[in-house]
Short mmCIF file of C-alpha atoms in Angstrom, two decimals:
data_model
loop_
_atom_site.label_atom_id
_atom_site.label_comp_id
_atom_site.label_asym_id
_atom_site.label_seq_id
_atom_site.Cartn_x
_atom_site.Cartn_y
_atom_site.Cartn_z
CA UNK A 27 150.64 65.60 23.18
CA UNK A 28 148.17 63.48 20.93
CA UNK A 29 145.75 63.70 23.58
CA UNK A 30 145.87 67.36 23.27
CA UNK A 31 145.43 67.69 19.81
CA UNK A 32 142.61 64.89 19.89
CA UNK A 33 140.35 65.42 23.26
CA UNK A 34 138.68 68.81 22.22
CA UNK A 35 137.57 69.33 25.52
CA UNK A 36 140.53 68.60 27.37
CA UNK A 37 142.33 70.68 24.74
CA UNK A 38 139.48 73.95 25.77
CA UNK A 39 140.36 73.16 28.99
CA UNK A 40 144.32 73.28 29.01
CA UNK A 41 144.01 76.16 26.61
CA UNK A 42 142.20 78.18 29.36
CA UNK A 43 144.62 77.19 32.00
CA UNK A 44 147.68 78.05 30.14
CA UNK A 45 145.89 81.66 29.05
CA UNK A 46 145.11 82.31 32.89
CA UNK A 47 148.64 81.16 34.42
CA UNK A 48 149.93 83.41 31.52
CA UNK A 49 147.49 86.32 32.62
CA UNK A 50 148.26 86.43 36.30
CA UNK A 51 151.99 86.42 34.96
CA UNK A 52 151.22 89.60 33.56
CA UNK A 53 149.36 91.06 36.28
CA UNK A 54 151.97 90.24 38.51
CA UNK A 55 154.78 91.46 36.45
CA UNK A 56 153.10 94.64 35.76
CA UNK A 57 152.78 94.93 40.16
CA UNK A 58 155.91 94.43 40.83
CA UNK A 59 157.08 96.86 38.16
CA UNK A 60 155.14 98.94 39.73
CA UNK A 61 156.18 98.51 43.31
CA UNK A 62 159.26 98.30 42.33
CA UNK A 63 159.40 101.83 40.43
CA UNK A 64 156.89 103.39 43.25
CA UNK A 65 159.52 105.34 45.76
CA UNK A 66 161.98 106.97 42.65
CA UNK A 67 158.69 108.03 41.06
CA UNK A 68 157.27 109.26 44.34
CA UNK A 69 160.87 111.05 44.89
CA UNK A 70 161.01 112.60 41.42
CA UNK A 71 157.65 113.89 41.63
CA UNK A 72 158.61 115.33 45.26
CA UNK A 73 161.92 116.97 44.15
CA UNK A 74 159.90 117.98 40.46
CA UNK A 75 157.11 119.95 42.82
CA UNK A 76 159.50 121.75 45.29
CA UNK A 77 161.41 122.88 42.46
CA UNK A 78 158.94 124.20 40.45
CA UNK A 79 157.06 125.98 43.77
CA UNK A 80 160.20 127.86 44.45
CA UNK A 81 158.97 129.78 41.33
CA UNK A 82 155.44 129.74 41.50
CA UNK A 83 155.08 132.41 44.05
CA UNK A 84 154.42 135.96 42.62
CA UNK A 85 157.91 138.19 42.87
CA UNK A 86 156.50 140.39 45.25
CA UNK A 87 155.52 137.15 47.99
CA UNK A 88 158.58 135.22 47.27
CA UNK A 89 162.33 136.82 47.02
CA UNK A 90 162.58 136.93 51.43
CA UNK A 91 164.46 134.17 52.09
CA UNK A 92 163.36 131.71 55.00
CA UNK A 93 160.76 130.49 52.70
CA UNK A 94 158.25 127.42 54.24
CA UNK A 95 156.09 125.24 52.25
CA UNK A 96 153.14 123.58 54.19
CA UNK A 97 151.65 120.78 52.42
CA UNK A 98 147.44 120.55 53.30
CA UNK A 99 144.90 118.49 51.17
CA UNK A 100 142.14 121.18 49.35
CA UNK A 101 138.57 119.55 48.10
CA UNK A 102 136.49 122.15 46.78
CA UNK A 103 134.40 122.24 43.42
CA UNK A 104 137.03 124.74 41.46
CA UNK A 105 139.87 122.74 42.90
CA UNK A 106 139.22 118.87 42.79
CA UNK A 107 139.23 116.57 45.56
CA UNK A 108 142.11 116.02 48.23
CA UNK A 109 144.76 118.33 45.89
CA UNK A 110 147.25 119.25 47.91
CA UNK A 111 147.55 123.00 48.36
CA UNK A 112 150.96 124.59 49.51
CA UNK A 113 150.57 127.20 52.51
CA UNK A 114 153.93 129.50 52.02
CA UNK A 115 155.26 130.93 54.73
CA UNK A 116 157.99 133.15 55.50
CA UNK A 117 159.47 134.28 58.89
CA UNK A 118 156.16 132.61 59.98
CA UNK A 119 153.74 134.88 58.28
CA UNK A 120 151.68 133.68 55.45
CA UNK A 121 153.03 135.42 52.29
CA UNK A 122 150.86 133.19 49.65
CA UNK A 123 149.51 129.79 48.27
CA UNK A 124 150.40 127.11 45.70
CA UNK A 125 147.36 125.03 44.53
CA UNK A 126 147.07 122.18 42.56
CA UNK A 127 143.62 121.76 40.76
CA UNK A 128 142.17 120.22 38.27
CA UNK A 129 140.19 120.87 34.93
CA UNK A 130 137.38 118.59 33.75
CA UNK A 131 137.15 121.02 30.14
CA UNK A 132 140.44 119.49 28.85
CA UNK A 133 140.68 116.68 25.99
CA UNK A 134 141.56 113.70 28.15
CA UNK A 135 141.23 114.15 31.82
CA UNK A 136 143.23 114.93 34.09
CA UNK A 137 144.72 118.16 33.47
CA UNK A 138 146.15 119.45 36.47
CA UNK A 139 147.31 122.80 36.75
CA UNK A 140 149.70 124.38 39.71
CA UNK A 141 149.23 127.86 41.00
CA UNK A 142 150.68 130.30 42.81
CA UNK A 143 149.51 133.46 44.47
CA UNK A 144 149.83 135.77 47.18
CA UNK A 145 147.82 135.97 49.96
CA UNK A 146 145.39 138.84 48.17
CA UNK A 147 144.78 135.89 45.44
CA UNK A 148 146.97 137.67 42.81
CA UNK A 149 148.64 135.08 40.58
CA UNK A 150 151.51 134.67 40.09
CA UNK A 151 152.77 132.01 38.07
CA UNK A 152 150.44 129.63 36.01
CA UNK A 153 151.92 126.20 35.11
CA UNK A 154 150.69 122.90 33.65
CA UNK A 155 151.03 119.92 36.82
CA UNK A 156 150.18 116.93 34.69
CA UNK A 157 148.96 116.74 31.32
CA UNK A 158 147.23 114.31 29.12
CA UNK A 159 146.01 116.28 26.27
CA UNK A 160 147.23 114.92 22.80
CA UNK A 161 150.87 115.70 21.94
CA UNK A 162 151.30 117.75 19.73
CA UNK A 163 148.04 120.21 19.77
CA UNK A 164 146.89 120.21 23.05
CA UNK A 165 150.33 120.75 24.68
CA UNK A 166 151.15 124.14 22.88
CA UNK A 167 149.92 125.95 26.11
CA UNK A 168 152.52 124.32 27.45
CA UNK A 169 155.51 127.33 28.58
CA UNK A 170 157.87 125.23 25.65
CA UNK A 171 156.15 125.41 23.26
CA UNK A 172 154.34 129.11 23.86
CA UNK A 173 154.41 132.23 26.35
CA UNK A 174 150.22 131.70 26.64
CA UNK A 175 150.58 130.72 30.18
CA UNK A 176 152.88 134.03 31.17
CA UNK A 177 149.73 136.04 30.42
CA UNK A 178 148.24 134.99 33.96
CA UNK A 179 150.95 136.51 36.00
CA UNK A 180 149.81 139.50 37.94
CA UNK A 181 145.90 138.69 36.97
CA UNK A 182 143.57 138.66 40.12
CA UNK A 183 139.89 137.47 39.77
CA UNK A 184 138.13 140.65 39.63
CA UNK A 185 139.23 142.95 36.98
CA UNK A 186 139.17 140.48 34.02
CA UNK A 187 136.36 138.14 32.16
CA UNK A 188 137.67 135.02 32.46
CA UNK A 189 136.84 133.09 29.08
CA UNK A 190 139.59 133.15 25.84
CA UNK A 191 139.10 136.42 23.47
CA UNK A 192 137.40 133.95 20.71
CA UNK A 193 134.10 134.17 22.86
CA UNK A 194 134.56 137.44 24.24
CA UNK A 195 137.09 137.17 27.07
CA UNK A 196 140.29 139.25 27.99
CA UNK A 197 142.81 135.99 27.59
CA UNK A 198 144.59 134.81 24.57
CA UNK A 199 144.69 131.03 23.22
CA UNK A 200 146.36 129.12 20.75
CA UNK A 201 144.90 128.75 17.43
CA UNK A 202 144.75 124.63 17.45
CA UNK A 203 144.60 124.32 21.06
CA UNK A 204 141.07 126.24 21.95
CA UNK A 205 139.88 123.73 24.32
CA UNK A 206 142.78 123.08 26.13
CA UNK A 207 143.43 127.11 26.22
CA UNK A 208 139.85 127.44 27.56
CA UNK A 209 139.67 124.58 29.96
CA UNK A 210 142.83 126.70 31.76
CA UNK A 211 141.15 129.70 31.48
CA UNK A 212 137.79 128.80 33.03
CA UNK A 213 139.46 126.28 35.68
CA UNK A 214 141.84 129.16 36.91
CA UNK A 215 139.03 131.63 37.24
CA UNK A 216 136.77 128.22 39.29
CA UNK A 217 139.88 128.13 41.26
CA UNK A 218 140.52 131.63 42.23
CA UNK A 219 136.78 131.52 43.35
CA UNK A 220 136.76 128.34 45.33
CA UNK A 221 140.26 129.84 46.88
CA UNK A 222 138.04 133.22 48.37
CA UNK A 223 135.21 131.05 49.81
CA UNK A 224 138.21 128.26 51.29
CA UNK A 225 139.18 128.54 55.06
CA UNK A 226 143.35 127.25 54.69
CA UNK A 227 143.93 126.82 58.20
CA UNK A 228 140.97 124.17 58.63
CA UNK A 229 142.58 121.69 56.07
CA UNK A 230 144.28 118.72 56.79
CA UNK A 231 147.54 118.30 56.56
CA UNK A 232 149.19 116.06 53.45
CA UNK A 233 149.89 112.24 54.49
CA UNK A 234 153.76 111.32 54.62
CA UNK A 235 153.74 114.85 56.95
CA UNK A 236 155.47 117.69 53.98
CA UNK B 27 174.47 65.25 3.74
CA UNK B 28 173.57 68.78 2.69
CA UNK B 29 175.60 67.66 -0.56
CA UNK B 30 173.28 65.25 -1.56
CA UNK B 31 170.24 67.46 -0.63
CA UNK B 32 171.30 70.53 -2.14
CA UNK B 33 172.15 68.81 -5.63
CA UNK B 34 169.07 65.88 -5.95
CA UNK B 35 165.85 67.83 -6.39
CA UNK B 36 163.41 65.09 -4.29
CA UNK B 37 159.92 66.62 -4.18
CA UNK B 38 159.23 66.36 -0.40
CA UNK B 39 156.06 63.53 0.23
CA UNK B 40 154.17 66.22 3.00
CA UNK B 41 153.58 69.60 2.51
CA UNK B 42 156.54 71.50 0.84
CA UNK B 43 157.05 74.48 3.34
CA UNK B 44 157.84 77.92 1.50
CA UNK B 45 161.58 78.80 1.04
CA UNK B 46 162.26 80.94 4.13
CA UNK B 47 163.34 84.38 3.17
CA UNK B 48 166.79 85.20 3.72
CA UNK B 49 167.45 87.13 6.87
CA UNK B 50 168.20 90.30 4.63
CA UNK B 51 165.15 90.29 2.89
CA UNK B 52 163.37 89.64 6.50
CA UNK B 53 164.39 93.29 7.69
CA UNK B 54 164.75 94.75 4.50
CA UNK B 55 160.54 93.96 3.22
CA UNK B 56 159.35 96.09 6.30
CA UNK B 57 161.20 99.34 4.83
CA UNK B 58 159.70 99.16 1.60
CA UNK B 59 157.58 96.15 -0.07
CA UNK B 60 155.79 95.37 3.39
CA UNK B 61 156.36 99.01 4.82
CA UNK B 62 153.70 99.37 7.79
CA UNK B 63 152.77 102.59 6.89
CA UNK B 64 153.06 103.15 2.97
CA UNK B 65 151.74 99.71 2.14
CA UNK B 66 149.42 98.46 4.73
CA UNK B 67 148.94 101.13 6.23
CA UNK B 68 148.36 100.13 9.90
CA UNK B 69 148.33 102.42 12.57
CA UNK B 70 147.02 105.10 10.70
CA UNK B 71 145.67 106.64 14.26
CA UNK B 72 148.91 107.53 15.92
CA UNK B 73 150.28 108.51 12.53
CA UNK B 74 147.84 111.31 11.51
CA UNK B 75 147.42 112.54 15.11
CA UNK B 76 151.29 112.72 15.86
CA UNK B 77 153.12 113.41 12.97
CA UNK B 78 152.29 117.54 12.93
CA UNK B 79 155.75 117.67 13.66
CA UNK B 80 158.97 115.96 13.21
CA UNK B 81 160.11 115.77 16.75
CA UNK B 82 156.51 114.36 17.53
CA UNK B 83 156.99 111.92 14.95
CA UNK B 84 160.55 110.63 15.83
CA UNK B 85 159.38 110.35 19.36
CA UNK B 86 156.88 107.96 18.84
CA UNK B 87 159.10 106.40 15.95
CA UNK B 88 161.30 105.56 18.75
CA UNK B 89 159.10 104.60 20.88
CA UNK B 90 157.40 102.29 18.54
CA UNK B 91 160.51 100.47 17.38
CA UNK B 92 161.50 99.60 20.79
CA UNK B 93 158.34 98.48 22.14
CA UNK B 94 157.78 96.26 18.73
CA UNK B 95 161.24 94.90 19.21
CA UNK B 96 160.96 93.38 22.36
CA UNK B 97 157.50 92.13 22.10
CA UNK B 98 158.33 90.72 18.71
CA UNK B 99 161.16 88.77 20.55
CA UNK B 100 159.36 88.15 23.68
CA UNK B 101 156.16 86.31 21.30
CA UNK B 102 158.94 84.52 19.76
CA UNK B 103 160.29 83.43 22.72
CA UNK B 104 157.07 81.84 24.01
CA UNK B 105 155.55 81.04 20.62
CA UNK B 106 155.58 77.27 21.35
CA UNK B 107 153.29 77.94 24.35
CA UNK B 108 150.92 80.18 22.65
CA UNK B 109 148.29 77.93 21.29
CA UNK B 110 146.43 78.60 18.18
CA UNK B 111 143.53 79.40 19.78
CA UNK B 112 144.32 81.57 22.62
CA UNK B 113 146.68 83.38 20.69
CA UNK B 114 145.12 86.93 20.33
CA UNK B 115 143.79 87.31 24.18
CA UNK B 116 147.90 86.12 24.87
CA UNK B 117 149.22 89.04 22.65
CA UNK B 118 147.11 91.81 24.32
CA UNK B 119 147.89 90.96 27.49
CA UNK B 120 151.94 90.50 26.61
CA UNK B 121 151.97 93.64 24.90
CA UNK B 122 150.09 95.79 27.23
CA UNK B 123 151.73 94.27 30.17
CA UNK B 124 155.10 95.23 28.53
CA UNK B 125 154.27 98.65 27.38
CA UNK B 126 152.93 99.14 31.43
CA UNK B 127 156.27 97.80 32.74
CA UNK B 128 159.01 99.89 30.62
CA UNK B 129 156.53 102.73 31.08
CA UNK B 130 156.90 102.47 34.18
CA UNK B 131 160.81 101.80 34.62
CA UNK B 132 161.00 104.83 31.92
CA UNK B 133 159.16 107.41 34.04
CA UNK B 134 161.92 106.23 37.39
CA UNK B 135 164.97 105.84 35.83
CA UNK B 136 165.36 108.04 33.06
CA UNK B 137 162.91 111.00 33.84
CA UNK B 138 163.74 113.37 31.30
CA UNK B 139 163.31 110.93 27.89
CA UNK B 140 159.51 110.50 29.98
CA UNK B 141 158.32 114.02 29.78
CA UNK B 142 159.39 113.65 26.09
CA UNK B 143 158.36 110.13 25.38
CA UNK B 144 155.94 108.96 27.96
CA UNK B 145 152.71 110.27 26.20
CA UNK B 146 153.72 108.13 23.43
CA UNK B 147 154.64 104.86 25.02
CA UNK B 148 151.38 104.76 26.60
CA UNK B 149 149.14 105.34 22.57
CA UNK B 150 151.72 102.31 21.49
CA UNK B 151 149.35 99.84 23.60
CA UNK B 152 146.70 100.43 21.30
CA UNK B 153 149.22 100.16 17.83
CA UNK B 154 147.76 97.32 15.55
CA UNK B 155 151.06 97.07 13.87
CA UNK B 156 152.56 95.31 17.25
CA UNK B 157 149.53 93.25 17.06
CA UNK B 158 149.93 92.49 13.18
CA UNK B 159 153.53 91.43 13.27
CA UNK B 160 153.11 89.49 16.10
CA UNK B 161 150.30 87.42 14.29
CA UNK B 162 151.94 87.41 11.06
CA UNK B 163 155.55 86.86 11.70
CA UNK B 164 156.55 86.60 15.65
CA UNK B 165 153.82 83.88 16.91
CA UNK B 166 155.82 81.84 14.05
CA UNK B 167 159.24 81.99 13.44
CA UNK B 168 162.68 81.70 15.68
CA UNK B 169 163.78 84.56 17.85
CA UNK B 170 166.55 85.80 15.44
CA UNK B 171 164.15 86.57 12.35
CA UNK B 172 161.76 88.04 14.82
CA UNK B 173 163.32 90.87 15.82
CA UNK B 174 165.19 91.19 12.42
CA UNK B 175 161.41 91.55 11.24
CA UNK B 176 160.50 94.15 13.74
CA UNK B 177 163.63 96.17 13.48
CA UNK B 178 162.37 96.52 9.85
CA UNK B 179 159.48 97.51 10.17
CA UNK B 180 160.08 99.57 13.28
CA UNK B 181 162.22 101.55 10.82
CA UNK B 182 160.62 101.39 8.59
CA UNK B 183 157.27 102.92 9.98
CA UNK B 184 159.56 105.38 11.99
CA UNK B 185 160.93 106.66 8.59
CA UNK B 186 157.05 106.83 6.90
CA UNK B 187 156.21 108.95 10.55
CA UNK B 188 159.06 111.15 10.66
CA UNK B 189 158.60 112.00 6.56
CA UNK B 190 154.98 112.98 7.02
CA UNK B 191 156.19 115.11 10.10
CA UNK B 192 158.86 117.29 8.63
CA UNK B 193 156.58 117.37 5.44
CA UNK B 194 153.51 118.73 7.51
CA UNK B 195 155.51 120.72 9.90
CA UNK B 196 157.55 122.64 6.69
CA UNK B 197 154.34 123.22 5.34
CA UNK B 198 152.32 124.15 8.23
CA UNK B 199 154.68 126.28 10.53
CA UNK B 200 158.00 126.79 8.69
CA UNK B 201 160.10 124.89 10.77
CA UNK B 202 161.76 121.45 10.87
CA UNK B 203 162.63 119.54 14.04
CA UNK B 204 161.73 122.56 16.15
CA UNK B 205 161.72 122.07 19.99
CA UNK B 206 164.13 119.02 19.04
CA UNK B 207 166.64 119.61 22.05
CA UNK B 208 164.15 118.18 24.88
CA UNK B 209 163.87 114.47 22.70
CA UNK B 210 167.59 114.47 21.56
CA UNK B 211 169.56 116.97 23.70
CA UNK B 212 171.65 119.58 21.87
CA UNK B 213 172.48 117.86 18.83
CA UNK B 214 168.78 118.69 17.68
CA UNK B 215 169.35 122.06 18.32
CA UNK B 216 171.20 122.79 15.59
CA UNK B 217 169.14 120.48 13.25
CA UNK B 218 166.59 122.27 13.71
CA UNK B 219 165.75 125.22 11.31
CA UNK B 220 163.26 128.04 10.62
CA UNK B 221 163.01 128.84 6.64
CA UNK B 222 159.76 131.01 6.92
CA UNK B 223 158.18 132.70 8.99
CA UNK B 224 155.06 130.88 10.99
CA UNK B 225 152.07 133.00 9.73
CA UNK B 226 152.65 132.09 6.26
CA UNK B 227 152.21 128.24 6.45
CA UNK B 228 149.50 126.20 5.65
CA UNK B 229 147.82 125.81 8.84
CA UNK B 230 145.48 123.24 7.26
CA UNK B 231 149.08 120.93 6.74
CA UNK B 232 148.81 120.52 10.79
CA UNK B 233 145.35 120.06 10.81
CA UNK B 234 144.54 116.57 10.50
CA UNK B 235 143.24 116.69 6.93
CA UNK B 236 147.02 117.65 6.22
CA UNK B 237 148.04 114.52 7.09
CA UNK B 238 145.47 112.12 6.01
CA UNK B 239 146.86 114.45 2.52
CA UNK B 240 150.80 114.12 3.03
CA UNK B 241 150.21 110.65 3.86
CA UNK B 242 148.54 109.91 0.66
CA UNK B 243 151.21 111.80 -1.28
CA UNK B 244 153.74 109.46 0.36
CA UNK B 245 151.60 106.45 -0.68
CA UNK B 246 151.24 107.59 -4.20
CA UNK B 247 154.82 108.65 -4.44
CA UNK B 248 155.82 104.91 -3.27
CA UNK B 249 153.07 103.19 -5.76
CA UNK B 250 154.82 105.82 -8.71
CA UNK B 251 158.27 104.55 -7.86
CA UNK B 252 157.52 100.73 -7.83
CA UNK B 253 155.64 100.98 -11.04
CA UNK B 254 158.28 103.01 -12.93
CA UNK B 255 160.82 100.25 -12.05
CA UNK B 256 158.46 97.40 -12.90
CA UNK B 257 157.38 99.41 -16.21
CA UNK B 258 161.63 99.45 -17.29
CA UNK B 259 162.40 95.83 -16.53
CA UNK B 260 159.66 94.74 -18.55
CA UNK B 261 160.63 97.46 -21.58
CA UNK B 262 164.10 96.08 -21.34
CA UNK B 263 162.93 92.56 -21.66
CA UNK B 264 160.72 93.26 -24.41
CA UNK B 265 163.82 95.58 -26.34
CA UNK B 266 165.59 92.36 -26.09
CA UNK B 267 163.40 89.72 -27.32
CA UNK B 268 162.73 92.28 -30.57
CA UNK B 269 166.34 92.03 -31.74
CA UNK B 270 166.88 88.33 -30.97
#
């Protein structure tokens, strides 16, 4: 012990040994919590997204029974890259869509937003996927806290200008939250685009086969 | 043995170490004399940016306390192999390593206190009041009076954050503990109250120059108290040395 507290050098060098072994105990406890937590995170997300397509669908798609989701992977600039983008059917005809995509206008990327909307690109529901924006100002959009994303139901692209009233447009936002309210305004209206110009049956299918 | 040292006064021959402080006073100086918030006011980010309401607040009160808990004990634990000079790199990667890993065990097992909760235990990483009690009191002292030091101040900064919340949330929207049932269940439900009307608060008591305001209402309000108490022990003593 006197040599440590004497040799300088051998002190440095002990010092950075014991900082690395304690490092790569980190790293590897942070891993295996990781692997560890992977499949129930993987499975709540899963059960979380079927759930919450069930009522994505606009009234007039959904509401037939029988009803199919089929999972394909969507890169387009309006949507993001690889998003996975639901094809619903129902007694094998196509009765609508349910698209995740993603807004780069938001506080603290990403924001990802879920869609859904009948095969005529009429919305129906308008939800918030996954969220980073700060708590407490940026997640009044959210359907808790506010009824600003109800206002998209029913909304096709044509028809409307997409930008919040507070610079013209024909969408409310929240007083507080104008980014946030405008980053989902703009990225729905990018996404309703990229969805005209996007051939569905020419994706590939999700990994892990949805 | 601890006869003859309690009674015979010996001045130790190397250095005298300071009296410990009682385990009471350990807890009890991080809810008021060394309160995190009101008197050193650490953290000050998460506090203004969180605290526009009282759920927010209480959320990452929570959060805070148990993350500073268990790091405060876990630096205790290893303080003996946590050199002098390494010390600071070791306490980043501890605490951000543990923050990662109940993060993570949070957001499999217990799903809904996530969505509520998860935003905040990932801004803890970055709270220099984690980092300041484990330099001041948890790289230095046994296990016990560790965590007794971080459940006080853990309280103690919770309290500060969920003041300043129902404070700026009364003022600013009318409401207290509003949207309280997805942190606490029902309970909260029927804490939480409406006494005006949301147009007619102050939105500016949201806003962040609200808090940095509330905040240093708090402060002043704790610096008023302490000097009215100091200002009638020292009338008393001077009442009393006029009649003798």
């Amino acid at each position: 012990m006197s040599a440590l507290t004497h040799n300088r050098p051998l002190r440095a060098i002990t010092a950075g040994i014991l900082l690395c072994a304690i490092g790569c105990l980190c790293v590897w406890s942070v891993l295996y919590a990781r692997h560890a937590t992977a499949p129930a995170i993987e499975q709540r997300h899963m059960a979380r997204l079927d759930s919450m397509a069930a009522t994505l669908l606009p009234v007039s798609a959904s509401g037939q029974g029988d009803l199919r989701l089929n999972c394909r992977l969507a890169s387009a600039p309006g949507i993001g890259r690889n998003m996975p983008l639901y094809i619903a059917t129902s007694g094998g005809k196509e009765i609508g869509y349910i698209v995740v995509y993603s807004s780069p206008r938001g506080y603290s990327n990403p924001l990802l937003l879920i869609a859904g909307m009948d095969t005529s690109l009429r919305l129906g529901k308008v939800d918030i996927h996954l969220s980073r924006e700060t708590p407490g100002i940026g997640d009044k959009v959210d359907r808790r806290h506010s009824d600003f994303l109800d206002q998209f139901t029913g909304r096709a692209l044509d028809g409307q200008f997409w930008e919040v009233r507070k610079s013209g447009g024909d969408f409310d936002y929240i007083s507080g939250a104008t980014v946030t309210s405008r980053a989902i305004v703009t990225a729905t209206a990018d996404m309703l685009k990229a969805m005209q110009n996007l051939d569905t049956r020419g994706l590939a299918p999700c990994k892990g086969g949805k | 043995m601890s006869e003859t040292e309690g009674t015979t006064e010996v001045p130790e021959m190397g250095n005298p170490a300071p009296a410990k402080p009682s385990f009471a006073h350990t807890f009890l100086r991080g809810l008021w004399s060394e309160n995190p918030g009101l008197c050193q006011l650490l953290g000050l980010c998460p506090l203004l940016a969180v605290t526009n309401s009282a759920v927010n607040a209480l959320g990452l009160g929570l959060a805070t306390l148990a993350v500073l808990t268990m790091s405060s004990l876990l630096i205790s634990v290893l303080h003996r192999l946590i050199w002098r000079e390494i010390r600071i790199p070791i306490y980043v990667a501890l605490i951000a390593s543990l923050v990662t890993c109940v993060s993570f065990m949070v957001e499999a097992y217990y799903p809904r206190l996530h969505e509520s909760l998860g935003i905040y235990l990932s801004l803890i990483v970055t709270n220099c009041i984690i980092m300041g009690r484990a330099e001041a009191c948890a790289g230095k002292s046994d296990p016990l009076r560790a965590t007794l030091d971080a459940l006080g101040c853990g309280i103690g900064f919770g309290l500060v954050l969920l003041a300043t919340g129902a404070i700026r949330e009364l003022l600013g929207t009318g409401t207290v503990f509003a949207g309280g049932e997805e942190l606490l269940g029902d309970l909260a439900a029927q804490v939480s109250t409406t006494l005006f009307a949301p147009d007619q608060g102050i939105t500016a008591a949201i806003l962040p120059p609200g808090g940095f305001i509330v905040l240093a209402l708090l402060v002043a309000l704790k610096n008023a108290l302490d000097l009215h108490r100091r200002h009638r022990r020292e009338n008393r003593l001077r009442i009393r040395s006029r009649r003798v």
